[in-house]
Structure formats: structure tokens, C-alpha cells
């Protein structure tokens, strides 16, 4: 019985990692739509979010079934509850990808990102993509050290967000209010994707250690 329960828990985390892969693809595709001004790709990301939502429902059902059919001890209960919280974080990351795609679609046939700020947005997007991929690996490996490294990567994202704000608040900003609003929203969306990735990693740390990563660093 215990062996079966352990297998179910392992399967739950495998499904979470697979969902993380879905989210990663959504961020990649939304970014492509944004930088290329491609309405077709944007629509694919928007419509594809239903698959991420469906995966969330399936994982939640599996987790609740585990809770109802088994009698988990404290550590097991911690793991299942953490999985339920992680699946919510992952779904939100998918939603943020949709927001990026909607900005891309709104500006077609133009591109939402002016050429002179494109390098900052590209880097923000790449950091977000790398962090989502990293979170997926951490879910599978339960690597506490990798989780700490992911939190460090988030510091670069914060710096990029500050750079983007400095660009659009500069006295010589040439692109008008509309582009400034787009850039502010995009910065927020990518930053929140990164924040959710860190939160997922922190929940894995809690599963492994039973302690918050913040208390471990004190």
C-alpha cells in the first residue's frame, strides 16, 4: 500500500513538471508573437490556454483522490498540499503568457515593442523562460540548491524591470503613451512569471525540508 502511494506522489510531481513544460512553451510562443507581431501565434497561445487549465483540473483531481483514498502522514500531506499550490502557480503563469499574447495581437500589424527597447524585453522574456524551465527541473529533481539558484536568477529580472521603467520614464522617450503602457504591462507580466517560478521552487524546498527557504537562509 505504501509503495503504491509513493508511486502516486511521484506521478503527481511528474504531471506538475509536464504542466511546467506546457507553460514554458506558452511563454516561448507568446514572446515570439510579441516580437514578430504575429497574430496567428498569439491566437494559438490564447486558445491553447484551455489545455493548461485542463491539466490543472486533472492534477487537482488526482491530488484530491490521493487525499480521500489514503491516510497520508504529515510529510505526505505536506507534499500533496504543496502540489495543489504549485498547480495554481503554474496555471497563473499560463494566464500571464496569454496576457503577453493579447498585447501582441492588439498591436498587429505593428509590433508592440519598439526596436530600441527590444533587447531589454528579449532578455526579460529569456530569463522568464529559463526560470520556468528551471522550475520544471526542480519539481522533478527536488534539488534544494537549484531552487536557491533560481531565486538568484529572479534578481536579474528585477533589474531588467527597473531598466525598462527608466527607459519609458526618460524625458526623451519617443514612442508615446501607448507604447509606454505596453512596456509597463509586459514588464509586469514577465516579472510575475518569474515570481511564480520562484514560488514553485520554494514549495519544493518546503516539501523536501519541511521549512521555508527563507528560514533556511537565516
GROMACS .gro file of C-alpha atoms in nm:
model
  218
    1UNK     CA    1   0.000   0.000   0.000
    2UNK     CA    2   0.280   0.242   0.096
    3UNK     CA    3   0.468   0.165  -0.225
    4UNK     CA    4   0.159   0.242  -0.432
    5UNK     CA    5   0.109   0.570  -0.250
    6UNK     CA    6   0.471   0.672  -0.313
    7UNK     CA    7   0.426   0.594  -0.683
    8UNK     CA    8   0.116   0.812  -0.693
    9UNK     CA    9   0.303   1.101  -0.531
   10UNK     CA   10   0.588   1.061  -0.782
   11UNK     CA   11   0.336   1.059  -1.066
   12UNK     CA   12   0.179   1.377  -0.929
   13UNK     CA   13   0.513   1.558  -0.944
   14UNK     CA   14   0.579   1.419  -1.291
   15UNK     CA   15   0.249   1.569  -1.403
   16UNK     CA   16   0.342   1.902  -1.246
   17UNK     CA   17   0.672   1.903  -1.436
   18UNK     CA   18   0.486   1.824  -1.758
   19UNK     CA   19   0.250   2.115  -1.690
   20UNK     CA   20   0.555   2.334  -1.637
   21UNK     CA   21   0.665   2.230  -1.986
   22UNK     CA   22   0.328   2.342  -2.123
   23UNK     CA   23   0.372   2.679  -1.957
   24UNK     CA   24   0.727   2.713  -2.088
   25UNK     CA   25   0.603   2.657  -2.444
   26UNK     CA   26   0.330   2.917  -2.390
   27UNK     CA   27   0.583   3.177  -2.276
   28UNK     CA   28   0.809   3.099  -2.573
   29UNK     CA   29   0.521   3.125  -2.822
   30UNK     CA   30   0.374   3.439  -2.666
   31UNK     CA   31   0.715   3.605  -2.684
   32UNK     CA   32   0.751   3.505  -3.049
   33UNK     CA   33   0.411   3.658  -3.123
   34UNK     CA   34   0.512   3.974  -2.941
   35UNK     CA   35   0.849   4.024  -3.106
   36UNK     CA   36   0.738   3.921  -3.454
   37UNK     CA   37   0.396   4.088  -3.450
   38UNK     CA   38   0.237   3.754  -3.539
   39UNK     CA   39  -0.139   3.737  -3.477
   40UNK     CA   40  -0.160   3.368  -3.567
   41UNK     CA   41   0.088   3.266  -3.297
   42UNK     CA   42  -0.083   3.499  -3.050
   43UNK     CA   43  -0.418   3.331  -3.115
   44UNK     CA   44  -0.260   2.988  -3.071
   45UNK     CA   45  -0.129   3.087  -2.727
   46UNK     CA   46  -0.464   3.233  -2.624
   47UNK     CA   47  -0.668   2.932  -2.738
   48UNK     CA   48  -0.406   2.689  -2.608
   49UNK     CA   49  -0.454   2.810  -2.251
   50UNK     CA   50  -0.753   2.577  -2.221
   51UNK     CA   51  -0.512   2.281  -2.234
   52UNK     CA   52  -0.317   2.424  -1.939
   53UNK     CA   53  -0.643   2.477  -1.750
   54UNK     CA   54  -0.744   2.118  -1.824
   55UNK     CA   55  -0.411   1.990  -1.694
   56UNK     CA   56  -0.464   2.184  -1.373
   57UNK     CA   57  -0.803   2.020  -1.326
   58UNK     CA   58  -0.658   1.673  -1.384
   59UNK     CA   59  -0.375   1.727  -1.135
   60UNK     CA   60  -0.614   1.865  -0.874
   61UNK     CA   61  -0.844   1.567  -0.918
   62UNK     CA   62  -0.550   1.328  -0.874
   63UNK     CA   63  -0.435   1.512  -0.561
   64UNK     CA   64  -0.779   1.513  -0.401
   65UNK     CA   65  -0.819   1.145  -0.485
   66UNK     CA   66  -0.495   1.070  -0.305
   67UNK     CA   67  -0.618   1.259   0.000
   68UNK     CA   68  -0.954   1.083   0.001
   69UNK     CA   69  -0.835   0.726  -0.062
   70UNK     CA   70  -0.521   0.727   0.152
   71UNK     CA   71  -0.438   0.832   0.504
   72UNK     CA   72  -0.131   1.049   0.447
   73UNK     CA   73   0.110   1.114   0.732
   74UNK     CA   74   0.233   1.469   0.792
   75UNK     CA   75   0.509   1.461   0.530
   76UNK     CA   76   0.278   1.315   0.266
   77UNK     CA   77   0.009   1.570   0.344
   78UNK     CA   78   0.267   1.847   0.308
   79UNK     CA   79   0.363   1.712  -0.034
   80UNK     CA   80   0.005   1.691  -0.165
   81UNK     CA   81  -0.088   2.036  -0.035
   82UNK     CA   82   0.228   2.181  -0.191
   83UNK     CA   83   0.136   2.017  -0.522
   84UNK     CA   84  -0.207   2.180  -0.512
   85UNK     CA   85  -0.049   2.518  -0.454
   86UNK     CA   86   0.209   2.464  -0.727
   87UNK     CA   87  -0.054   2.376  -0.985
   88UNK     CA   88  -0.227   2.705  -0.911
   89UNK     CA   89   0.101   2.893  -0.959
   90UNK     CA   90   0.159   2.718  -1.291
   91UNK     CA   91  -0.188   2.798  -1.418
   92UNK     CA   92  -0.133   3.164  -1.333
   93UNK     CA   93   0.192   3.160  -1.531
   94UNK     CA   94  -0.005   3.031  -1.829
   95UNK     CA   95  -0.256   3.314  -1.784
   96UNK     CA   96   0.029   3.567  -1.787
   97UNK     CA   97   0.152   3.420  -2.117
   98UNK     CA   98  -0.196   3.484  -2.256
   99UNK     CA   99  -0.171   3.848  -2.144
  100UNK     CA  100   0.156   3.883  -2.337
  101UNK     CA  101  -0.007   3.727  -2.644
  102UNK     CA  102  -0.304   3.964  -2.618
  103UNK     CA  103  -0.076   4.268  -2.627
  104UNK     CA  104   0.093   4.120  -2.934
  105UNK     CA  105  -0.245   4.064  -3.102
  106UNK     CA  106  -0.370   4.411  -3.013
  107UNK     CA  107  -0.081   4.583  -3.195
  108UNK     CA  108  -0.080   4.373  -3.514
  109UNK     CA  109   0.016   4.458  -3.789
  110UNK     CA  110   0.263   4.667  -3.587
  111UNK     CA  111   0.493   4.530  -3.319
  112UNK     CA  112   0.423   4.628  -2.960
  113UNK     CA  113   0.791   4.656  -2.870
  114UNK     CA  114   0.989   4.947  -3.020
  115UNK     CA  115   1.324   4.848  -3.167
  116UNK     CA  116   1.533   5.045  -2.918
  117UNK     CA  117   1.383   4.868  -2.613
  118UNK     CA  118   1.363   4.529  -2.780
  119UNK     CA  119   1.691   4.400  -2.622
  120UNK     CA  120   1.555   4.456  -2.269
  121UNK     CA  121   1.224   4.285  -2.346
  122UNK     CA  122   1.400   3.995  -2.519
  123UNK     CA  123   1.621   3.946  -2.214
  124UNK     CA  124   1.325   3.964  -1.974
  125UNK     CA  125   1.147   3.703  -2.181
  126UNK     CA  126   1.451   3.475  -2.190
  127UNK     CA  127   1.503   3.500  -1.814
  128UNK     CA  128   1.136   3.414  -1.761
  129UNK     CA  129   1.158   3.117  -1.999
  130UNK     CA  130   1.475   2.988  -1.833
  131UNK     CA  131   1.316   3.021  -1.490
  132UNK     CA  132   1.005   2.829  -1.593
  133UNK     CA  133   1.227   2.553  -1.734
  134UNK     CA  134   1.432   2.560  -1.415
  135UNK     CA  135   1.120   2.524  -1.202
  136UNK     CA  136   1.021   2.215  -1.401
  137UNK     CA  137   1.360   2.059  -1.337
  138UNK     CA  138   1.338   2.138  -0.967
  139UNK     CA  139   0.996   1.975  -0.943
  140UNK     CA  140   1.144   1.652  -1.083
  141UNK     CA  141   1.477   1.658  -0.900
  142UNK     CA  142   1.363   1.821  -0.574
  143UNK     CA  143   1.702   1.993  -0.577
  144UNK     CA  144   1.716   2.249  -0.295
  145UNK     CA  145   2.039   2.406  -0.425
  146UNK     CA  146   1.885   2.457  -0.769
  147UNK     CA  147   1.587   2.624  -0.605
  148UNK     CA  148   1.820   2.871  -0.433
  149UNK     CA  149   1.991   2.943  -0.767
  150UNK     CA  150   1.653   3.013  -0.928
  151UNK     CA  151   1.583   3.277  -0.664
  152UNK     CA  152   1.913   3.443  -0.761
  153UNK     CA  153   1.805   3.450  -1.126
  154UNK     CA  154   1.499   3.647  -1.021
  155UNK     CA  155   1.730   3.930  -0.917
  156UNK     CA  156   1.825   3.982  -1.283
  157UNK     CA  157   1.458   4.006  -1.374
  158UNK     CA  158   1.408   4.276  -1.110
  159UNK     CA  159   1.699   4.469  -1.256
  160UNK     CA  160   1.561   4.442  -1.608
  161UNK     CA  161   1.225   4.571  -1.489
  162UNK     CA  162   1.393   4.874  -1.337
  163UNK     CA  163   1.575   4.934  -1.666
  164UNK     CA  164   1.252   4.919  -1.865
  165UNK     CA  165   1.091   5.172  -1.628
  166UNK     CA  166   1.388   5.405  -1.663
  167UNK     CA  167   1.358   5.384  -2.042
  168UNK     CA  168   0.989   5.473  -2.060
  169UNK     CA  169   1.008   5.745  -1.793
  170UNK     CA  170   1.301   5.920  -1.959
  171UNK     CA  171   1.237   6.274  -2.076
  172UNK     CA  172   1.337   6.179  -2.430
  173UNK     CA  173   1.107   5.873  -2.458
  174UNK     CA  174   0.996   5.899  -2.823
  175UNK     CA  175   0.724   5.634  -2.851
  176UNK     CA  176   0.425   5.790  -2.678
  177UNK     CA  177   0.191   5.679  -2.401
  178UNK     CA  178   0.056   5.367  -2.573
  179UNK     CA  179   0.397   5.206  -2.611
  180UNK     CA  180   0.489   5.305  -2.255
  181UNK     CA  181   0.177   5.134  -2.119
  182UNK     CA  182   0.252   4.822  -2.324
  183UNK     CA  183   0.609   4.812  -2.194
  184UNK     CA  184   0.496   4.860  -1.833
  185UNK     CA  185   0.245   4.575  -1.865
  186UNK     CA  186   0.490   4.344  -2.039
  187UNK     CA  187   0.749   4.406  -1.770
  188UNK     CA  188   0.492   4.321  -1.506
  189UNK     CA  189   0.382   4.004  -1.683
  190UNK     CA  190   0.734   3.866  -1.727
  191UNK     CA  191   0.828   3.965  -1.374
  192UNK     CA  192   0.524   3.784  -1.234
  193UNK     CA  193   0.605   3.472  -1.437
  194UNK     CA  194   0.949   3.475  -1.276
  195UNK     CA  195   0.800   3.532  -0.931
  196UNK     CA  196   0.566   3.235  -0.973
  197UNK     CA  197   0.860   3.018  -1.084
  198UNK     CA  198   1.045   3.109  -0.764
  199UNK     CA  199   0.733   3.035  -0.560
  200UNK     CA  200   0.707   2.689  -0.720
  201UNK     CA  201   1.072   2.622  -0.638
  202UNK     CA  202   1.021   2.740  -0.280
  203UNK     CA  203   0.732   2.498  -0.238
  204UNK     CA  204   0.958   2.216  -0.348
  205UNK     CA  205   1.208   2.324  -0.082
  206UNK     CA  206   0.928   2.308   0.174
  207UNK     CA  207   0.836   1.957   0.060
  208UNK     CA  208   1.196   1.838   0.093
  209UNK     CA  209   1.296   2.014   0.415
  210UNK     CA  210   0.972   2.093   0.593
  211UNK     CA  211   1.095   2.451   0.630
  212UNK     CA  212   1.052   2.774   0.438
  213UNK     CA  213   1.356   2.856   0.219
  214UNK     CA  214   1.361   3.196   0.387
  215UNK     CA  215   1.407   3.042   0.731
  216UNK     CA  216   1.682   2.818   0.596
  217UNK     CA  217   1.878   3.121   0.475
  218UNK     CA  218   1.865   3.298   0.810
   0.00000   0.00000   0.00000
